[in-house]
Short mmCIF file of C-alpha atoms in Angstrom, two decimals:
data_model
loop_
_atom_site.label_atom_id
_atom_site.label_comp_id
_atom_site.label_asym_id
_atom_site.label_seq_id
_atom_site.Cartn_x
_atom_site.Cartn_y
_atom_site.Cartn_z
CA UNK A 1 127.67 127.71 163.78
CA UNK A 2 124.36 129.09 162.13
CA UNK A 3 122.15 126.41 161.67
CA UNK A 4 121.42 126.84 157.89
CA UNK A 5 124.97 126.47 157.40
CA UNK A 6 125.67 123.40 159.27
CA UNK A 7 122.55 121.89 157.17
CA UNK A 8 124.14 122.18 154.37
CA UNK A 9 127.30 120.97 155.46
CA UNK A 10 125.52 118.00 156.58
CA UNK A 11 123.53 117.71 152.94
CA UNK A 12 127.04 118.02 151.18
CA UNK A 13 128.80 115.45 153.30
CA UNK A 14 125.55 113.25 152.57
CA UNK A 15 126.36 114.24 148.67
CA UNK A 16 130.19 113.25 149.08
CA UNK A 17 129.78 109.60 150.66
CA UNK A 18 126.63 108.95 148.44
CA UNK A 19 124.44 108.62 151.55
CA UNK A 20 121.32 106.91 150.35
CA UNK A 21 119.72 107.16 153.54
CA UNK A 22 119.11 110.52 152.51
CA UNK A 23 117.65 110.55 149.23
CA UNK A 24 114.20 111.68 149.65
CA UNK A 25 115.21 114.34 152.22
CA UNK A 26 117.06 116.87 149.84
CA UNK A 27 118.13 116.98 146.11
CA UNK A 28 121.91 119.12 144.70
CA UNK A 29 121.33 121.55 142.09
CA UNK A 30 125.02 122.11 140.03
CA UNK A 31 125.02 126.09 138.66
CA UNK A 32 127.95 124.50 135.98
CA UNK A 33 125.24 122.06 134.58
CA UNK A 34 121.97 123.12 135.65
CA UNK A 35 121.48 119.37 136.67
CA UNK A 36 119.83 118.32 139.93
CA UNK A 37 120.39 114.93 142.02
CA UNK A 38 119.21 112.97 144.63
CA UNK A 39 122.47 112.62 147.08
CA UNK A 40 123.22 109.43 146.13
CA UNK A 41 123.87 109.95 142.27
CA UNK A 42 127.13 108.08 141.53
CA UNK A 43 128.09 111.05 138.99
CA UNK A 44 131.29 112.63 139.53
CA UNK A 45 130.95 115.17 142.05
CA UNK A 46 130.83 118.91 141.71
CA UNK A 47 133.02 121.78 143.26
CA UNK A 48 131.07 122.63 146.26
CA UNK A 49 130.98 126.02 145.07
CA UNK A 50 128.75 124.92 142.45
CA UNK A 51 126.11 122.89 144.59
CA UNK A 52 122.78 124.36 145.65
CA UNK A 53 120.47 122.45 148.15
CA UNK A 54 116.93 122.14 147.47
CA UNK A 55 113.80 120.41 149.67
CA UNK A 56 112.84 118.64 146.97
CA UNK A 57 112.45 118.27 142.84
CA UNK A 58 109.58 120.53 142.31
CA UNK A 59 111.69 123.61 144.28
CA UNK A 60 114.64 122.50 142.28
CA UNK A 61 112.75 122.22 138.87
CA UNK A 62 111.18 125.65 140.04
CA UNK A 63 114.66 126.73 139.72
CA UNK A 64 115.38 126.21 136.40
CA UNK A 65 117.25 123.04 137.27
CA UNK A 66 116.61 119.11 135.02
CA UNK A 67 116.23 116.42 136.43
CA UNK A 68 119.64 113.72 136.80
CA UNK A 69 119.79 111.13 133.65
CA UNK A 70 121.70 108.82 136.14
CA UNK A 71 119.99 108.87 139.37
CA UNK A 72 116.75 110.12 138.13
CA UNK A 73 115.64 112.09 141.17
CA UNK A 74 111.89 112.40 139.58
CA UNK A 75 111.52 108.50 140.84
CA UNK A 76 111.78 105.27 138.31
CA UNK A 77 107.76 105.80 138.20
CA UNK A 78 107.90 109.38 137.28
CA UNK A 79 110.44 109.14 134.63
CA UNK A 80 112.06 105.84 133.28
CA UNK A 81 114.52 107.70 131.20
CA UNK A 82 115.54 105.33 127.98
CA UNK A 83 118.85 105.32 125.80
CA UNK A 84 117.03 107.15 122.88
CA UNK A 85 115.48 110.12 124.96
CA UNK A 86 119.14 110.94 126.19
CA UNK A 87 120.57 110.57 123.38
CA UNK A 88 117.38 112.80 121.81
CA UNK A 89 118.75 115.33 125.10
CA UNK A 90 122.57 115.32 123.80
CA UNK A 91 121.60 116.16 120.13
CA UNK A 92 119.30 118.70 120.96
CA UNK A 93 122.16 120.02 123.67
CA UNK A 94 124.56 119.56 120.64
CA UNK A 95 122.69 121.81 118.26
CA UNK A 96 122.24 124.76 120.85
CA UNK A 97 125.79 125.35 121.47
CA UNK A 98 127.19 124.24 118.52
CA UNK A 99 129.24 127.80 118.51
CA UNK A 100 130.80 126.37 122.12
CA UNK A 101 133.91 124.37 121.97
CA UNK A 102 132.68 121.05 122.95
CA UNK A 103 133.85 118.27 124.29
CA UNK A 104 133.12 114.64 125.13
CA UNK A 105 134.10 115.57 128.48
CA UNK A 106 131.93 117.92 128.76
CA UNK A 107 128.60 116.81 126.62
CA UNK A 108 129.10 113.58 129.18
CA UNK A 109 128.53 115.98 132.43
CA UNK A 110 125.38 117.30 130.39
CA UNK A 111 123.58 113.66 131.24
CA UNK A 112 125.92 112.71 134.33
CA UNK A 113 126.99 109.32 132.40
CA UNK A 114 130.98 109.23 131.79
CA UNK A 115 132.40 110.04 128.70
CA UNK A 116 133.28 106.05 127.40
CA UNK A 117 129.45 105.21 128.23
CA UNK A 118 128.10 108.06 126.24
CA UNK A 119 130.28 107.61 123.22
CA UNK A 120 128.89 103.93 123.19
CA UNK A 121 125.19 104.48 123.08
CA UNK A 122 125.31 108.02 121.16
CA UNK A 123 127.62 105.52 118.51
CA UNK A 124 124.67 102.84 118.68
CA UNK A 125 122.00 104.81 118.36
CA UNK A 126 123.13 107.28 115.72
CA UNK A 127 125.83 105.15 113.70
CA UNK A 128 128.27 108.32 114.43
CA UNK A 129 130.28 109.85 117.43
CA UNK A 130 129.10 112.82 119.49
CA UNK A 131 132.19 114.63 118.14
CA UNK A 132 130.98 113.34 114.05
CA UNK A 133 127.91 114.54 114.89
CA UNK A 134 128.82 118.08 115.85
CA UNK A 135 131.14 118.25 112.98
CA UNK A 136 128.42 117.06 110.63
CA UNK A 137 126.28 120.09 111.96
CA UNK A 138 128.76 122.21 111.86
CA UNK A 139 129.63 121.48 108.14
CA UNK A 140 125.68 121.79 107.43
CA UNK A 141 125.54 125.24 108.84
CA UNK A 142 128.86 126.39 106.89
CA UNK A 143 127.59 124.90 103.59
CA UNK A 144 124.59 126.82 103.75
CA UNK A 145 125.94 130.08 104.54
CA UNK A 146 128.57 129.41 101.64
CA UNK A 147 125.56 129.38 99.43
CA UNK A 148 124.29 132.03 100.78
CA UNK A 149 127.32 134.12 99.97
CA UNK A 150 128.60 134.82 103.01
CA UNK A 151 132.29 134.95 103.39
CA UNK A 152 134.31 131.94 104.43
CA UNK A 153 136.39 133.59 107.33
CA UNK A 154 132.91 135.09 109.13
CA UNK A 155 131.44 131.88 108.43
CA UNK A 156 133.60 129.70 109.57
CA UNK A 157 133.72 131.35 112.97
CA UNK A 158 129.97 131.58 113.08
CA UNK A 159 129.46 127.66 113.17
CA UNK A 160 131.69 127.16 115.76
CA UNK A 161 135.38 126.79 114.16
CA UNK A 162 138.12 128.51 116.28
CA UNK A 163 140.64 128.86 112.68
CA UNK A 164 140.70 128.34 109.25
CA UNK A 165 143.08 125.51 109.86
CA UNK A 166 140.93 123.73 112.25
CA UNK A 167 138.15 124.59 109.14
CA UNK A 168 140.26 122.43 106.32
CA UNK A 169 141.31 120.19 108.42
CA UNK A 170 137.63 118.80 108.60
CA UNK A 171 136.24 119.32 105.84
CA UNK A 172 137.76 117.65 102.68
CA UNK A 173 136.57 113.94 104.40
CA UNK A 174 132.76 115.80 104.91
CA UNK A 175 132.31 117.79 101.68
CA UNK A 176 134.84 115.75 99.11
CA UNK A 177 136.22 119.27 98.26
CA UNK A 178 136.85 122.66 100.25
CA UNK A 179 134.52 125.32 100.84
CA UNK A 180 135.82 127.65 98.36
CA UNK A 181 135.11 125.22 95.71
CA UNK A 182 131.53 124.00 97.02
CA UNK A 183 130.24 127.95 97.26
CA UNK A 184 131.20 127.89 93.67
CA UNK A 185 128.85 125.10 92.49
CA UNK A 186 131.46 122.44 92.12
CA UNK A 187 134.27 124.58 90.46
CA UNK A 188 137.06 122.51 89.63
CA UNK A 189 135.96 119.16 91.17
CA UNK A 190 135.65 116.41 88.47
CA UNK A 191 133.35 113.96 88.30
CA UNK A 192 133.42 110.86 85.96
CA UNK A 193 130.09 108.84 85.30
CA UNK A 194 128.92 105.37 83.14
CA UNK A 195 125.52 104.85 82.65
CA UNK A 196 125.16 100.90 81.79
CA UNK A 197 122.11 98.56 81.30
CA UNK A 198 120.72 97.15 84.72
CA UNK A 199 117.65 94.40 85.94
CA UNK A 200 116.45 97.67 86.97
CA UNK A 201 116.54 99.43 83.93
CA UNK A 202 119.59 102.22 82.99
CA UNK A 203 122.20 102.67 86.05
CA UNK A 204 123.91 106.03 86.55
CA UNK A 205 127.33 105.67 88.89
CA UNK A 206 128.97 108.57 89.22
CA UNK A 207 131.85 109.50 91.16
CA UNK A 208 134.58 111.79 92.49
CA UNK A 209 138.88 110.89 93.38
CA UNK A 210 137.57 109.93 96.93
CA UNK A 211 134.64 107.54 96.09
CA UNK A 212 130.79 107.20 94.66
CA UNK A 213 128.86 110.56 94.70
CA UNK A 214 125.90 109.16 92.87
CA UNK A 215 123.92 105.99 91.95
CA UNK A 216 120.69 106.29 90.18
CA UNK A 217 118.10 104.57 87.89
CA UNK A 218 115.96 105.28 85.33
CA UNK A 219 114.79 105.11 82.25
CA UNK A 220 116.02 107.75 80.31
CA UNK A 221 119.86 108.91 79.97
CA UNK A 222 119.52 112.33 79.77
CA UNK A 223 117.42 112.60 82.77
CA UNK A 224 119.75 110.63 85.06
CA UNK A 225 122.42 113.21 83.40
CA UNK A 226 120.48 116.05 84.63
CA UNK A 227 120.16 114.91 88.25
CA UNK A 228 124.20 114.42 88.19
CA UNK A 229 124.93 117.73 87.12
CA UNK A 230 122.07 119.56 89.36
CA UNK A 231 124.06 119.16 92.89
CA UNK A 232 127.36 120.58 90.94
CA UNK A 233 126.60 122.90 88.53
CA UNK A 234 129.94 123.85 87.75
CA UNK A 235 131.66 120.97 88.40
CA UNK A 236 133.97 118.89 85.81
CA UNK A 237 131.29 116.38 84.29
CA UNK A 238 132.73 113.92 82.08
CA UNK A 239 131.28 110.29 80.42
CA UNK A 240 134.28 107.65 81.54
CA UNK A 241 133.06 103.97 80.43
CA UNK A 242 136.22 102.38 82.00
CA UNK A 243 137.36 104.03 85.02
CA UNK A 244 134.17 103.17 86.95
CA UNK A 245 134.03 99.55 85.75
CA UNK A 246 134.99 97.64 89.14
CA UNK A 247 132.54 99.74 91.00
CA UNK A 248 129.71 99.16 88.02
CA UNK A 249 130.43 95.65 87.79
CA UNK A 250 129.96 95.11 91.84
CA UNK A 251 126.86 97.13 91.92
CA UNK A 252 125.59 94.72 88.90
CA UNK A 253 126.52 92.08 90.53
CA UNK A 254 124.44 92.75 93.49
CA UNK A 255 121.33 93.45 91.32
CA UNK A 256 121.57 90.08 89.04
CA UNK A 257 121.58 88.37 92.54
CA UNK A 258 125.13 87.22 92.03
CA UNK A 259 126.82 89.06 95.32
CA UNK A 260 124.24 90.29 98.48
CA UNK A 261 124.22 93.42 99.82
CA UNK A 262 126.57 92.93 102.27
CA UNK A 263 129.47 92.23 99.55
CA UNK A 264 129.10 95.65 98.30
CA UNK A 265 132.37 97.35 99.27
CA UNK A 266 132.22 100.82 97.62
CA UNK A 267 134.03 103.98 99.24
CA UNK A 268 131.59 106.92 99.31
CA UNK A 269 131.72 110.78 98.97
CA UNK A 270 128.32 112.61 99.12
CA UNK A 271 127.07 115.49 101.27
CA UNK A 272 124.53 115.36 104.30
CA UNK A 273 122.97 116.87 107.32
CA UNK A 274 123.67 115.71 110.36
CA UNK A 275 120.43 114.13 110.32
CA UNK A 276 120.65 112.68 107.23
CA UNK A 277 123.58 110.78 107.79
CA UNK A 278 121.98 109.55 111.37
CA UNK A 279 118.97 108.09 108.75
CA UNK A 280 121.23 106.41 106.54
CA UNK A 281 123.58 105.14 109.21
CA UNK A 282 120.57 103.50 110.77
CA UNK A 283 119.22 102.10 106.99
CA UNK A 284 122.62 100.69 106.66
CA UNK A 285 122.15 98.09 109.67
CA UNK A 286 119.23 97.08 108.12
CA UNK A 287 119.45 93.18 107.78
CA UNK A 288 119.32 91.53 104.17
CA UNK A 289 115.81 90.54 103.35
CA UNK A 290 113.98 92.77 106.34
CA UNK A 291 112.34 96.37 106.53
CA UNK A 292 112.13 98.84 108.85
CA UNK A 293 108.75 101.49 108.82
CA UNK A 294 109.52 105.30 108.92
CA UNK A 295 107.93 105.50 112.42
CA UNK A 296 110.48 102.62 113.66
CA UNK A 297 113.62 104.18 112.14
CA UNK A 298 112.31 107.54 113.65
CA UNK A 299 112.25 105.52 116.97
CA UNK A 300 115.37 104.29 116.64
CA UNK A 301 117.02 107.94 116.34
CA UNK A 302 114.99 108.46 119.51
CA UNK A 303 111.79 110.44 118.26
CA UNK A 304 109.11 108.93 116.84
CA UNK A 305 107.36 111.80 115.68
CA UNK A 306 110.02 112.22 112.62
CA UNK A 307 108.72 109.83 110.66
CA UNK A 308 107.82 112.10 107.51
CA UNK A 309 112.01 113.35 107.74
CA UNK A 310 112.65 109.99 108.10
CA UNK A 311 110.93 109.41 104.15
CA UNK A 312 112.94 113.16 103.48
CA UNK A 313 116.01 111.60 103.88
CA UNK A 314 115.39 108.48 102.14
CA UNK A 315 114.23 110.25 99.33
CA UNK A 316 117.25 112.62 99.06
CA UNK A 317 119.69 109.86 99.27
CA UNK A 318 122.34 110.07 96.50
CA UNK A 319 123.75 106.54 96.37
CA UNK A 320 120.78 103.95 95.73
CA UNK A 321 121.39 100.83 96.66
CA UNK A 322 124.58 101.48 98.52
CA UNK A 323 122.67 103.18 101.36
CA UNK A 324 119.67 100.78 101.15
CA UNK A 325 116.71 103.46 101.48
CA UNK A 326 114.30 100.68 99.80
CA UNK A 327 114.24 98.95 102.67
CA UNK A 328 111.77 101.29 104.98
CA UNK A 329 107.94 101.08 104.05
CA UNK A 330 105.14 102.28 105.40
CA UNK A 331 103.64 100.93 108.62
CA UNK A 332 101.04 98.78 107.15
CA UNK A 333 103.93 97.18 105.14
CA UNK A 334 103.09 98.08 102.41
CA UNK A 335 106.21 99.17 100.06
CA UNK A 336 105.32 103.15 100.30
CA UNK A 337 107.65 105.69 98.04
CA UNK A 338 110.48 105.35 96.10
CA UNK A 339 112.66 107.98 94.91
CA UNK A 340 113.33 105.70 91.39
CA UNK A 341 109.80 104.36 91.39
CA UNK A 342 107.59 101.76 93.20
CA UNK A 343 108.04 98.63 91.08
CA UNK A 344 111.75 98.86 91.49
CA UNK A 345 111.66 99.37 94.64
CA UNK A 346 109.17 96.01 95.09
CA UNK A 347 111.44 93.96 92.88
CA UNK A 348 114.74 94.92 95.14
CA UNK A 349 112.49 93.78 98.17
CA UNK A 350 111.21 90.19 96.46
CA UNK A 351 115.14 89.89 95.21
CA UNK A 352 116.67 90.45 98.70
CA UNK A 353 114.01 88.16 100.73
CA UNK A 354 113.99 85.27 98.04
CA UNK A 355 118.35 85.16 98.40
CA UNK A 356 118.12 84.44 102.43
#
């Protein structure tokens, strides 16, 4: 037998019993994944057909090949690989082949963890599953090449969705109405709203059949009117002092200091990014009485440096106080922006730490 070949047959039995005696001595390449390992990673293991052999990580990374999540090949030293930066690997991952069918299956393979173990840190660190989260990017690029004009069948099939079935089967629960009538502005969606006296001056609740589309303050009316009707231009808009009333009555509840935050059981239907609904996901575990900075809820989606879309997204949230944006500041503590204005924002802070 050739001697090259025998050496590799050697490496791969070494790769199928998990020989750590020979870590150090060689590292697998998979072509499928363009992963490599040290021979005893304890991922599933390849088709043979798939492995390469390298001498070592710097041939393999010379290959094209990344380094193992699981095994980390590199060395603990070299790279100490946390939750957050694979979870930073499977989004980015996610929004390159968002026109792929993908699976949990197969995002899992992408980091060598199994599927169950990925689903439970990509849910803790994001608030959402890998699958909601490629859904939610899907639905971002479709709504913005609806507005764009572009037709819903090329569209759809652009962003990744094999039919128009699979299409409106997802997105009533993401855009509270289907894309026909969002690429029209709203047409024929209805939306009641109250506007009632609050600690915090006026409150504007507005919402659609499936739940709360908008909570705002103020101090004028007719300014928290024209915010409403801004996102749905030709939408339904109609004054309804009754039909809201539960749903007013909990949210005043909450600001007289009657109820906490945590009482507040209102159903929701309002449009996001993907990343925007990672933000609020994250300002929604936010304990009663606490803040987060921007830097640290950056961290916590596993990149610091997004601090400034971190205050994006808390300034384009469309349900104050439900999704409890006031509760990131600045890092110096001090009480930063506020999409309603400062002083409210301080008074919801001194009202939530003085009820613990």
């Amino acid at each position: 037998m050739d001697t090259t070949i025998q050496k590799e047959e050697e490496r791969w039995q070494a790769v199928i019993e998990r020989d750590n005696h020979a870590d150090g001595t060689f590292v697998y390449g998979v072509r499928s994944t363009g992963i490599y390992c040290k021979p005893s990673c304890s991922s599933r293991k390849p088709l043979r057909a798939n492995v390469l052999f390298f001498s070592g990580t710097q041939a393999a990374e010379e290959a094209g090949y990344r380094p193992c999540l699981r095994c980390r090949p590199q060395g603990q030293a070299a790279q100490d690989t946390t939750n957050e930066e694979i979870i930073q690997r499977m989004c980015t991952y996610i929004e390159e082949h968002l026109e792929e069918r993908l699976t949990l299956a197969q995002l899992s393979q992408q980091v060598h963890l199994s599927p169950f173990y990925l689903q439970r840190i990509f849910k803790q660190a994001t608030g959402i599953t890998p699958r909601q989260y490629v859904e939610s990017l899907r639905l971002t690029q479709l709504k913005s090449r609806l507005r764009d004009g572009e037709e819903i069948t090329s569209a759809l099939y652009d962003v990744g969705y094999g039919s128009v079935s699979r299409l409106y089967e997802r997105v009533p629960t993401h855009l509270g109405m289907t894309p026909n009538t969002y690429r029209r502005g709203g047409l024929g969606m209805q939306i009641a709203y109250t506007i009632v006296d609050s600690p915090l001056g006026r409150l504007l609740v507005g919402a659609t059949e499936k739940g709360v589309c908008a909570v705002s303050l103020g101090d004028q009316d007719e300014e928290l009117e024209h915010q409403l009707c801004k996102e749905y231009p030709a939408a339904e808009i109609q004054q309804d002092n009754s039909q809201l009333a539960g749903w007013v009555n909990e949210l005043l509840q909450y600001l007289q200091g009657e109820h906490n935050w945590s009482q507040l059981n209102l159903p929701i239907d309002i449009q996001a990014t993907a990343f925007q609904w990672r933000v609020w996901n994250v300002l929604r575990t936010i304990p009663q009485g606490e803040t987060r900075s921007y830097a640290e809820v950056a961290s916590s989606l596993g990149d610091k440096k997004k601090a400034r879309a971190v205050a994006n997204a808390c300034a384009t949230n469309p349900v104050a106080l439900i999704i409890p944006c006031h509760r990131v500041v600045r890092e110096d503590g001090a009480a930063g922006g506020y999409r309603w204005g400062i002083e409210r924002k301080r008074r919801l802070l001194a009202q939530e730490k003085a009820e613990l």
